[in-house]
Coordinates of C-alpha atoms in Angstrom, one line a residue:
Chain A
X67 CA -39.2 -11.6 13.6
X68 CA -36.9 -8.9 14.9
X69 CA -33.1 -8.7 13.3
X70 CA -30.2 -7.1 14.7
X71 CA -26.6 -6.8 13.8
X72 CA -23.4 -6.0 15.2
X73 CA -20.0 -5.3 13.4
X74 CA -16.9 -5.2 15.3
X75 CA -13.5 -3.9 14.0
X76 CA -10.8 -6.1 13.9
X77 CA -6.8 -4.8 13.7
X78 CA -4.7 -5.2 10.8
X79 CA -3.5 -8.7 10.0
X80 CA 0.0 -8.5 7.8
X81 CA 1.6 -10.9 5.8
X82 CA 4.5 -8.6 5.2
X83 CA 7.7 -8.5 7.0
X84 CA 7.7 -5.4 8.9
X85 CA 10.9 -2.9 8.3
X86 CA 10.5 -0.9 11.7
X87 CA 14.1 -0.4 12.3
X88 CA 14.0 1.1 8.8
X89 CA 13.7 4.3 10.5
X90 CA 15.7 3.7 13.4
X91 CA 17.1 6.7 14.3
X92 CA 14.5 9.0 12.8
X93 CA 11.9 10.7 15.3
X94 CA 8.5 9.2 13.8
X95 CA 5.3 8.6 15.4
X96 CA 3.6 5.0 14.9
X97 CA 0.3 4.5 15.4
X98 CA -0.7 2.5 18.9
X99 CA -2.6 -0.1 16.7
X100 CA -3.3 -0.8 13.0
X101 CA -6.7 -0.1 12.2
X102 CA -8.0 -2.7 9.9
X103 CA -8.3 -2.4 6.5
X104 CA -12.0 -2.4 6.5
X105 CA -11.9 0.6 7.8
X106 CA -10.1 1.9 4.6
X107 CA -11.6 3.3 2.0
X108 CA -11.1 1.5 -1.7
X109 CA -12.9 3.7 -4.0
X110 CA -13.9 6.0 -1.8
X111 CA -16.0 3.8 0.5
X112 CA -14.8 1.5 3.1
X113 CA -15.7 -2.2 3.2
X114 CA -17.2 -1.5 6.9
X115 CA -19.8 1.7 5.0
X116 CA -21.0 -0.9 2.2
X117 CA -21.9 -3.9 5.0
X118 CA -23.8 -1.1 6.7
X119 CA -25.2 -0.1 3.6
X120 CA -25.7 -3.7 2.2
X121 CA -27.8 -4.4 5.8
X122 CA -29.7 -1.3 5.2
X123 CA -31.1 -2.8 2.5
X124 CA -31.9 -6.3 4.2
X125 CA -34.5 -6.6 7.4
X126 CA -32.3 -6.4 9.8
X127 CA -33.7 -3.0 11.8
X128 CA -30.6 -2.3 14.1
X129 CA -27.1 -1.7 13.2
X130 CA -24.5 -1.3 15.9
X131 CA -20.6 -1.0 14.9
X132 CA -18.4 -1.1 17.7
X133 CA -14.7 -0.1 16.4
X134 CA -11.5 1.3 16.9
X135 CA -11.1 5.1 17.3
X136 CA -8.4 5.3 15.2
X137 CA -11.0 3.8 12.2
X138 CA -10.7 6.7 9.4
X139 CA -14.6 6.5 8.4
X140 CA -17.0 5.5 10.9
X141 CA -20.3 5.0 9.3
X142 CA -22.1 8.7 10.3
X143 CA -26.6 6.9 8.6
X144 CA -28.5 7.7 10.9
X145 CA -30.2 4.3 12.5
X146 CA -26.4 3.1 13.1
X147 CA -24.8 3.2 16.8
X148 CA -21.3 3.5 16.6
X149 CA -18.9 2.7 19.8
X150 CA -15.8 2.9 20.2
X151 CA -13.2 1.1 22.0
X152 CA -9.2 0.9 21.4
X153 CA -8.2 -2.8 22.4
X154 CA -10.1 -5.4 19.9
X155 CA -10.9 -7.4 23.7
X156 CA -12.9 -4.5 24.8
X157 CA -14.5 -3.9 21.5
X158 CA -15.4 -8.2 22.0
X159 CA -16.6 -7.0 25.7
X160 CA -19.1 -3.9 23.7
X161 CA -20.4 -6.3 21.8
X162 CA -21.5 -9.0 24.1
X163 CA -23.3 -6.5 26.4
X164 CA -25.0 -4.9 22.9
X165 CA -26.2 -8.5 22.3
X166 CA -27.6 -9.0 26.1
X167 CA -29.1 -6.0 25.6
X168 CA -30.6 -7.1 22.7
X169 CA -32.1 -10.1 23.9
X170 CA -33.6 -8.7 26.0
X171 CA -35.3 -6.1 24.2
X172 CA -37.1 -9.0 22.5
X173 CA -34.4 -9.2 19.2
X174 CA -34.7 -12.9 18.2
X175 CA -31.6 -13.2 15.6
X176 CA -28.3 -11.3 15.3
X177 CA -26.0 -11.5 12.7
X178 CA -22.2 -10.7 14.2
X179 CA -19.5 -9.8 11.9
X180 CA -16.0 -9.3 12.7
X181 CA -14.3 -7.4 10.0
X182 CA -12.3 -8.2 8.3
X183 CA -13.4 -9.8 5.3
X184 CA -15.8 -9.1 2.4
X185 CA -18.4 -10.9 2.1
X186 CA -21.3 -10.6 -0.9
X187 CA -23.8 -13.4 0.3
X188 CA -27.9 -13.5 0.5
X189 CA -28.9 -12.4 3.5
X190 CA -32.3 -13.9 3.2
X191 CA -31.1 -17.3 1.9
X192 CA -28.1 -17.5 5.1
X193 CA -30.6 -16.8 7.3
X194 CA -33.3 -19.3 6.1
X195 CA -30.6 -21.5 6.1
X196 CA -30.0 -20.6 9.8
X197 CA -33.4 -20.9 10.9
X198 CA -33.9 -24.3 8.8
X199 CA -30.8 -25.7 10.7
X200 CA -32.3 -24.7 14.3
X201 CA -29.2 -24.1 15.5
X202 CA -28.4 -20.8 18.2
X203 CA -25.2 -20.2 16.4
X204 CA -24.7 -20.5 12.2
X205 CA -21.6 -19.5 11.2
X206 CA -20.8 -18.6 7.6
X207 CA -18.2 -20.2 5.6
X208 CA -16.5 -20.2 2.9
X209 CA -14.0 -23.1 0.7
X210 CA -11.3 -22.0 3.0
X211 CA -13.1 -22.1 6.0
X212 CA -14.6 -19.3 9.1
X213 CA -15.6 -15.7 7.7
X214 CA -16.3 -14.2 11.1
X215 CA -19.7 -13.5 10.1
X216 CA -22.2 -15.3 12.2
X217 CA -26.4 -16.0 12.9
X218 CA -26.7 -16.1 16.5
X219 CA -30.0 -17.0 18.3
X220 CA -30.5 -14.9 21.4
X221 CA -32.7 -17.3 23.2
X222 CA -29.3 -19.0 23.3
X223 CA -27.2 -16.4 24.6
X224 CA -30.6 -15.8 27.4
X225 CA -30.5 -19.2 28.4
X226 CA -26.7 -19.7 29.3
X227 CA -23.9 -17.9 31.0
X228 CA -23.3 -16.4 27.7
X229 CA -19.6 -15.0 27.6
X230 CA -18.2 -16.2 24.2
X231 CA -17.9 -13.7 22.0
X232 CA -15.6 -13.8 19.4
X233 CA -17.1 -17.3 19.1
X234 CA -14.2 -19.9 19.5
X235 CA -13.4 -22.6 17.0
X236 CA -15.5 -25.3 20.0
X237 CA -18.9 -23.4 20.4
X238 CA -19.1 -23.3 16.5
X239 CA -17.8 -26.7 15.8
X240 CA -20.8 -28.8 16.5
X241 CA -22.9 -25.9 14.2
X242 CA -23.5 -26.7 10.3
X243 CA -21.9 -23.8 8.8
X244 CA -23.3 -21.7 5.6
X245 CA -21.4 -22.0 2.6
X246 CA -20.8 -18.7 1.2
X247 CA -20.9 -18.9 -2.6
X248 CA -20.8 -15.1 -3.3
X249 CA -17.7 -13.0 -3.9
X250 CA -15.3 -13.5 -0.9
X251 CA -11.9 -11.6 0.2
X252 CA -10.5 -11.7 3.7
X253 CA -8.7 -8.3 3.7
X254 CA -6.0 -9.9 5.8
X255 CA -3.1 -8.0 4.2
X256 CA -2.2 -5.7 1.5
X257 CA -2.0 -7.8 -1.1
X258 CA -5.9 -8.9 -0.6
X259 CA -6.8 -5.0 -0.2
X260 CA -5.2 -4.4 -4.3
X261 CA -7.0 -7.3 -5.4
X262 CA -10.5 -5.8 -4.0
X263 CA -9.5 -3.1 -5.9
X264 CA -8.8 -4.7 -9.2
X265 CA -11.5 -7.3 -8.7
X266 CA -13.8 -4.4 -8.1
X267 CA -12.5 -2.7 -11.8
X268 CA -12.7 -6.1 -13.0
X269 CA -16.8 -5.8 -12.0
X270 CA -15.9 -9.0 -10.3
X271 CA -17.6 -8.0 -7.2
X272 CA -20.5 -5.5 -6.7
X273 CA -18.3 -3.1 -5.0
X274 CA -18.5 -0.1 -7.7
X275 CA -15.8 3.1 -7.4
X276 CA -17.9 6.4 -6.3
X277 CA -18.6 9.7 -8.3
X278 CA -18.4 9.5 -12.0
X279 CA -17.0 7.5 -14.7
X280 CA -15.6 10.3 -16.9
X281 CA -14.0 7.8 -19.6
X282 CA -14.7 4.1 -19.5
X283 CA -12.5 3.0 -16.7
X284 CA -11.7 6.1 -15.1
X285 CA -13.6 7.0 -12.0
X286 CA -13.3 10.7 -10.8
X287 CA -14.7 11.6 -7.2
X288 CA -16.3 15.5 -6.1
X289 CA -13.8 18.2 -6.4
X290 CA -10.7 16.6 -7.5
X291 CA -7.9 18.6 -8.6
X292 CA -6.3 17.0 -11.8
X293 CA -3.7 19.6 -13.6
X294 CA -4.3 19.5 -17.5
X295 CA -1.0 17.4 -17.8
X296 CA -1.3 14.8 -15.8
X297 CA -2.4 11.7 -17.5
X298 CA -4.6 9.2 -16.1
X299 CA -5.1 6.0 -17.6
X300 CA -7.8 3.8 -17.4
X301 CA -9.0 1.3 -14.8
X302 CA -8.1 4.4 -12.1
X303 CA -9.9 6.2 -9.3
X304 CA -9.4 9.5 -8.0
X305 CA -11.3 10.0 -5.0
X306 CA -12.4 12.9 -3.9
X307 CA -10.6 15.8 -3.1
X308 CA -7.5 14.3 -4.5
X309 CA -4.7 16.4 -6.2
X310 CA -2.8 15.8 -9.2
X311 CA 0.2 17.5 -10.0
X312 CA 1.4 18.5 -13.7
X313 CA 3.2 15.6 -15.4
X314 CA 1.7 12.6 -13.0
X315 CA 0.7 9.7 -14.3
X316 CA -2.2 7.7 -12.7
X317 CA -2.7 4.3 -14.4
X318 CA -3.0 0.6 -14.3
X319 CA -5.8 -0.5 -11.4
X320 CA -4.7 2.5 -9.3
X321 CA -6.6 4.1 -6.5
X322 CA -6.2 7.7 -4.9
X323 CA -8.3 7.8 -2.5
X324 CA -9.5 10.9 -0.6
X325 CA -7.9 14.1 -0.2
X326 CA -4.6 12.6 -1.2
X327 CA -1.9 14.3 -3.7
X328 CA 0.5 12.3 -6.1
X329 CA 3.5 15.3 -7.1
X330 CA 4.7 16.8 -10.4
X331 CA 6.0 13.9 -12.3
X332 CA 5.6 10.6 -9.9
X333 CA 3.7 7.7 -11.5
X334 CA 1.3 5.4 -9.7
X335 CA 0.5 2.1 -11.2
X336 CA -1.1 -1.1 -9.9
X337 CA -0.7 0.8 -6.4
X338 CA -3.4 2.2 -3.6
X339 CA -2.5 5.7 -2.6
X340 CA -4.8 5.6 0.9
X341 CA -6.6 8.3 2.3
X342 CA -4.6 12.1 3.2
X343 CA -1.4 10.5 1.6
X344 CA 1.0 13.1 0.2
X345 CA 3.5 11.3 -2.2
X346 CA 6.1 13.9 -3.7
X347 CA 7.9 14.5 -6.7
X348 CA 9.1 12.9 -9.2
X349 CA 8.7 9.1 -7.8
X350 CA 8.1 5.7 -9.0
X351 CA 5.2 4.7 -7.1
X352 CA 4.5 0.5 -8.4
X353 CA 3.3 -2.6 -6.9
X354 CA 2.7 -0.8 -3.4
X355 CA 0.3 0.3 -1.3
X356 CA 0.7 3.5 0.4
X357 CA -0.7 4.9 3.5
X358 CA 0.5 8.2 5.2
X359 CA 4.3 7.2 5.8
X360 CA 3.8 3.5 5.3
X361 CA 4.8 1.7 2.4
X362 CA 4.1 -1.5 1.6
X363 CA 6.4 -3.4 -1.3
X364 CA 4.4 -5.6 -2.7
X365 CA 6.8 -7.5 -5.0
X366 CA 9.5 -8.1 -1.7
X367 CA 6.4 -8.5 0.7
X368 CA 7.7 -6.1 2.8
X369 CA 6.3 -2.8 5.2
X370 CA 8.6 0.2 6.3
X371 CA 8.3 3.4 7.4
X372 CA 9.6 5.9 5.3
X373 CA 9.6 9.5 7.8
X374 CA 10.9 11.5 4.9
X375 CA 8.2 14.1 3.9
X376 CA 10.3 14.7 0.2
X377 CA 9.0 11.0 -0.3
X378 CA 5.8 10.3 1.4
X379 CA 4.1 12.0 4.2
X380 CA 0.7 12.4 5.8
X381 CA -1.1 14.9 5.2
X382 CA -3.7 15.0 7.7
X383 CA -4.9 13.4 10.9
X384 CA -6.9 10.4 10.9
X385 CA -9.8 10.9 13.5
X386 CA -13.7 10.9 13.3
X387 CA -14.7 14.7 12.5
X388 CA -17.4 14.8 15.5
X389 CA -16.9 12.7 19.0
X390 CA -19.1 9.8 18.7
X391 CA -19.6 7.5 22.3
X392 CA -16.8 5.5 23.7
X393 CA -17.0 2.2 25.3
X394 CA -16.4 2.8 28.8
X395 CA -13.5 2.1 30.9
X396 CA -11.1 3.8 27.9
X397 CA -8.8 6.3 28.2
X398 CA -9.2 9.6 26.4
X399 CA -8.1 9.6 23.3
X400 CA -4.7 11.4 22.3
X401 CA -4.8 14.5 20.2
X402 CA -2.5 13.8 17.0
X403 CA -0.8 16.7 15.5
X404 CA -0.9 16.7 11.4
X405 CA 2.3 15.9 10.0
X406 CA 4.8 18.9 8.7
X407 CA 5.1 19.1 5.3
X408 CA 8.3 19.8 4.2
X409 CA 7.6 21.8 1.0
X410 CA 11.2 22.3 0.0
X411 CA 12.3 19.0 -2.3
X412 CA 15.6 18.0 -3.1
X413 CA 17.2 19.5 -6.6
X414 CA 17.1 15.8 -7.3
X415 CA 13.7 15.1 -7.2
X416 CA 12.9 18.1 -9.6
X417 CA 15.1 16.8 -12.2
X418 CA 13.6 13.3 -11.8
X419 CA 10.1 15.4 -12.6
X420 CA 12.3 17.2 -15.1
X421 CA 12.8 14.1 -16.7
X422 CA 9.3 12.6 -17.3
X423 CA 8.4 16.0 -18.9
X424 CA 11.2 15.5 -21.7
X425 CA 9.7 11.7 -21.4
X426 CA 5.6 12.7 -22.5
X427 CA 6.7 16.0 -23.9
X428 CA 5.8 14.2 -27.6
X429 CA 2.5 13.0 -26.3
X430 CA 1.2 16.1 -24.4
Chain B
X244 CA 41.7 -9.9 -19.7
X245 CA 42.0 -7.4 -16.0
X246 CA 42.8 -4.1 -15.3
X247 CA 44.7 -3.3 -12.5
X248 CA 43.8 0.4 -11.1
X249 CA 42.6 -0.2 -7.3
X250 CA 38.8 -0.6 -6.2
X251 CA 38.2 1.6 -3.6
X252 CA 35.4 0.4 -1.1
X253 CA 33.2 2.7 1.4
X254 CA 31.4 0.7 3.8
X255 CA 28.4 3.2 4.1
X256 CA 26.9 4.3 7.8
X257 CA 23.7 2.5 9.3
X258 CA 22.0 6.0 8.9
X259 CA 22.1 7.9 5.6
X260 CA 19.8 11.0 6.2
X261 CA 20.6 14.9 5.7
X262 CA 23.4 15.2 8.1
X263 CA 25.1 11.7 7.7
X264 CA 25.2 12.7 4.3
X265 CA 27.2 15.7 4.3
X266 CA 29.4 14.3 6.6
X267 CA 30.4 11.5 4.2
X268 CA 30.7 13.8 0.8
X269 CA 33.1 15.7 2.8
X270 CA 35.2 12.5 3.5
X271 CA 34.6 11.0 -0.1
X272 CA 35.5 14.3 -1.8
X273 CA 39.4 13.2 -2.1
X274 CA 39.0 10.2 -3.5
X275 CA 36.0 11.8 -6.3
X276 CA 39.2 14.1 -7.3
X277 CA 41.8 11.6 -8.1
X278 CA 41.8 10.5 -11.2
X279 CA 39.4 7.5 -12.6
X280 CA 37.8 7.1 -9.3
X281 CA 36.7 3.4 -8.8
X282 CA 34.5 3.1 -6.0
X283 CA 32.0 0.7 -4.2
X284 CA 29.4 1.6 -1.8
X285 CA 29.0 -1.1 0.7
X286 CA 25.3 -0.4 1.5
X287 CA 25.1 -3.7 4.1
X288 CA 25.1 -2.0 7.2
X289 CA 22.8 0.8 5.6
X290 CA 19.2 0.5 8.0
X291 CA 18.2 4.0 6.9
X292 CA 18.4 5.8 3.7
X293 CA 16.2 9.1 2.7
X294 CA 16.4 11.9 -0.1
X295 CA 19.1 13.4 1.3
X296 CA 21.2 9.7 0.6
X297 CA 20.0 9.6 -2.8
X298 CA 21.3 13.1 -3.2
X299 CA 24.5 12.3 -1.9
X300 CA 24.5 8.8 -4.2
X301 CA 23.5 11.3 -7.1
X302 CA 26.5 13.7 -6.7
X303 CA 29.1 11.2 -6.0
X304 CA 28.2 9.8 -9.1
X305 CA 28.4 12.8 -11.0
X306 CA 31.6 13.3 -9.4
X307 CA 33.0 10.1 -10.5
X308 CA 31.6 10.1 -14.2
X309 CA 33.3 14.1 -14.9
X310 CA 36.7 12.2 -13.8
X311 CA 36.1 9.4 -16.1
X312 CA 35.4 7.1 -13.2
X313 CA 32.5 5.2 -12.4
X314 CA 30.5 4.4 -8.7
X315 CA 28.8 1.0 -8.2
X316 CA 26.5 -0.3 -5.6
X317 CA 26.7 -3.4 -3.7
X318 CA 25.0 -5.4 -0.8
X319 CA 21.7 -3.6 -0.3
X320 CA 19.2 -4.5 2.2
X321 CA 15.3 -5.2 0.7
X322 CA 14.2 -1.7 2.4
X323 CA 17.1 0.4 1.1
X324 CA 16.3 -1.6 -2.2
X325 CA 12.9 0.4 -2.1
X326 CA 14.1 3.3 -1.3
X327 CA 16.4 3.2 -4.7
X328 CA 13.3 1.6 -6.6
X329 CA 10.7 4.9 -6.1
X330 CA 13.4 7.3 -6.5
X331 CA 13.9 5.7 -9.6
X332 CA 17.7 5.7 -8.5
X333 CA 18.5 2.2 -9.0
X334 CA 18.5 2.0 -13.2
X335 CA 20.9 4.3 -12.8
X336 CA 23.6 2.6 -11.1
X337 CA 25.0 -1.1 -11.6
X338 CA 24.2 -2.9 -8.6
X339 CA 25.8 -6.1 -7.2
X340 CA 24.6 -8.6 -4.6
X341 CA 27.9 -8.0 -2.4
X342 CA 31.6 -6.2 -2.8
X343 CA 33.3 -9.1 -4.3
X344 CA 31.4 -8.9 -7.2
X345 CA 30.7 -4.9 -7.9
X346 CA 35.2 -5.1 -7.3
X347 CA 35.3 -7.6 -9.9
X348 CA 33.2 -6.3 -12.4
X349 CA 35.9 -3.5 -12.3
X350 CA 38.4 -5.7 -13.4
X351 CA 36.4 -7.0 -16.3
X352 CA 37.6 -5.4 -19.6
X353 CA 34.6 -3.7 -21.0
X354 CA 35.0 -5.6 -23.9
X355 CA 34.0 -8.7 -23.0
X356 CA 30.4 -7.5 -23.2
X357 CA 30.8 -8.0 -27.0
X358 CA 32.3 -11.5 -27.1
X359 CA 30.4 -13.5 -29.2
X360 CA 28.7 -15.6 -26.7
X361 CA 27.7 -12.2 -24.9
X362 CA 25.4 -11.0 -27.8
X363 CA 22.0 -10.7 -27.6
X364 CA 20.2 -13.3 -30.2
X365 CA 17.5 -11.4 -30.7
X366 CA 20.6 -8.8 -32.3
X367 CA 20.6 -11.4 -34.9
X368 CA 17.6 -10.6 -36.9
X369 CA 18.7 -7.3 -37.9
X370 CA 20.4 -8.0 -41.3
X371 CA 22.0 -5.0 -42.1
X372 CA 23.2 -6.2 -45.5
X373 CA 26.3 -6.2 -46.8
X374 CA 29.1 -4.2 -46.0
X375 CA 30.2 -1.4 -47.6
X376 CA 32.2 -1.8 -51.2
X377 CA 31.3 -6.0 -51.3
X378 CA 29.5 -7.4 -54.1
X379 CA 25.8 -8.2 -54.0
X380 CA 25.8 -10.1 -56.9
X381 CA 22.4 -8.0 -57.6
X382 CA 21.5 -6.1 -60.5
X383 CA 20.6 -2.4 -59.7
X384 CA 17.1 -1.2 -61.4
X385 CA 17.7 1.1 -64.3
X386 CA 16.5 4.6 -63.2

């Protein structure tokens, strides 16, 4: 029995109303397309590295991911082909001629994923369960209903004029699905990414933080610069190469993830700081999740864009360190110039970091 | 019980960045050096707001506080809202839903924060015995 899989990218769904006009007026630079937030690290490893990882472990022998190449952290195990393609309908395309290909290199059953969601299921139970049904397509379910995750048989896919991937709501419907009964969370918006994160603090999932547990709760990631005066209160995680200023405060399900910096005197609680995120002095980071210039409110449900370095800022491009192979018939991709960071903060800000010093000056 | 010194309203810009900013302290600076400036900032048109607007909100303020006057905040969007909310901006000025209100509250006397009704409950607990030169009726332990 030969096993292969296939994980394709989706974009970022949102639940939030989007601000854009926020910044109307404001030079800024938006990204072409939200890369989705399995593609995001939560505690310092993205949902897209731990399926790979999580099929490593199962029998499946081949692992292709075909995303978008503005993902953060393409999986670089070796035994994984990784493709990349901008528009989700050519990534769909990629993945159809990777399954041809695979039929007929003599693969019997794929597993497709489009992610997406988090799934923590059997592997060898779902596909028993698949091969007990004799079905060419099983796709897995949960209480809600679709997962994107789906058995496929490629005698099937040899037989027919196969063109149908992302399978459609008719070429699954007459298939008995799998009920999922393991830990489930679509990642659709921002709000399911913070409760990953507390679920995962919570141990209600397997997902565990990386590097070390330095006090019970507190996760700390390789070389992470934390100044003797910040506090950080547990469940947090500072990934690695994150930088905590003097007088921060880290606490209450946060996550930094890597390479990001929280400034003298801001606080971050119940909020995801995402990767090469700069947030400045002396602010009241709650309730939000924070990526590059992006904010999301998650009390008012809402996204904007803040282009104001003194606030929050970028601090680093978002591309794949080495080129990895593109799907063809895509244009080159554009070379994105770091954001500035504007290192001179308003007297206002410094006082607000003043502040929280006179504020913990009993407790330092 | 009303006061009657005028409310002065500023309907503020769509765009409140670095040079917006300046532009408007210069124009607000008479009315922060009359006496007992009462002023409203009418944030609904406001789409943009960065540090440089919460400087400006900052020293306005100040302004209005050394003259014995006060600055209050009215009608502002969800996004500007934010803005206010991580600077940690907004518990320092009262904010209303739209002008009529933050013009109003002007004309409240202060004092009717301390009508009876008014009180916090919770105040109640907090017996802070009698007053000063009444009787307890207790007996005061030899020393």
């Amino acid at each position: 029995m030969h096993l292969s899989a296939i994980l394709v990218t989706g974009n970022r769904y949102s639940s939030t109303t989007s601000s854009a006009d926020f910044a109307q007026g404001v030079q800024q630079q938006r990204q072409p397309e939200s890369v989705s937030l399995a593609c995001v690290d939560i505690l310092g490893q993205s949902v897209l590295d731990r399926t790979v990882a999580r099929l490593r472990g199962t029998r499946v022998a081949h692992i292709f991911v075909v995303a978008s190449p503005h993902c953060p952290c393409l999986p670089q195990t070796r035994g994984v082909k990784v493709t990349l393609a901008e528009q989700l309908a050519a990534r769909w395309s990629e993945a159809q001629r990777i399954l041809k290909k695979q039929a007929r290199r003599g693969i019997d059953t794929l597993l497709i994923a489009h992610l997406g969601a988090y799934a923590e299921f059997d592997f060898d139970r779902a596909l028993n369960f698949h091969r007990a049904q004799g079905q060419p397509v099983t796709p897995l379910h949960d209480h809600t209903g679709e997962l994107g995750y789906w058995f496929v048989e490629t005698e099937w896919v040899k037989s027919t004029d196969f063109h149908a991937l992302p399978f459609s709501h008719a070429v699954v419907r007459r298939s008995v699905p799998y009920l999922v009964d393991g830990y489930i969370n679509r990642l659709a918006n921002a709000h399911d990414f913070r409760r990953l994160v507390v679920d995962a603090f919570l141990g209600r999932c397997s997902i565990t933080p990386r590097g070390r547990e330095i006090r019970p709760g507190v996760w700390v990631d390789q070389d992470v610069q934390l100044h003797k005066t910040a506090r950080v209160v547990a469940p947090a995680y500072l990934g690695r190469n994150t930088s905590v200023h003097p007088f921060a405060v880290i606490t209450r399900f946060s996550n930094l993830e890597h390479r990001s910096q929280v400034g003298e005197g801001s606080v971050v609680a119940n909020a995801s700081v995402l990767p090469h995120t700069m947030i400045g002095r002396g602010l009241d980071v709650s309730a939000a999740l924070v990526d590059g210039n992006e904010w999301v409110d998650l009390r008012r449900n809402i996204a904007l864009q803040i282009p104001d370095p003194n606030l929050i800022s970028n601090a680093a491009v978002t591309r794949p360190a080495a080129p990895l192979p593109r799907a063809e018939h895509e244009a080159p991709e554009r070379d994105l110039q770091p954001a500035e960071l504007n290192l001179e903060y308003p007297g206002y800000l410094g006082r607000a970091a003043g502040r929280l010093l006179e504020v913990f000056k009993d407790e330092i | 019980m009303t006061t009657g010194k005028p409310v002065m309203v500023k309907a503020l810009p769509e765009v409140l960045d670095g040079t917006q900013a300046a532009v408007l302290f210069r124009e607000l600076a008479p009315i922060f050096e009359s006496d007992h400036p009462r002023v409203v900032f009418d944030f609904a048109a406001v789409r943009y707001l960065d540090s440089s607007g919460v400087e400006l909100l900052l020293r306005c303020m100040e302004e209005a506080m050394k003259r014995n006057g006060d600055l209050k905040l009215a009608a502002i969007p969800a996004p500007v809202a934010v803005i206010l909310e991580i600077t940690r901006v907004d518990r320092l000025f009262e904010i209303y839903d739209n002008c009529s209100d933050a013009v109003e509250s002007y004309h409240r006397f202060p004092t009717q924060a301390l009508q009876p009704e008014n009180v916090d409950p919770s105040l109640e607990k907090f017996d802070l015995g009698p007053a000063i030169g009444q009787k307890t009726g207790r007996t005061e332990p030899a020393s």
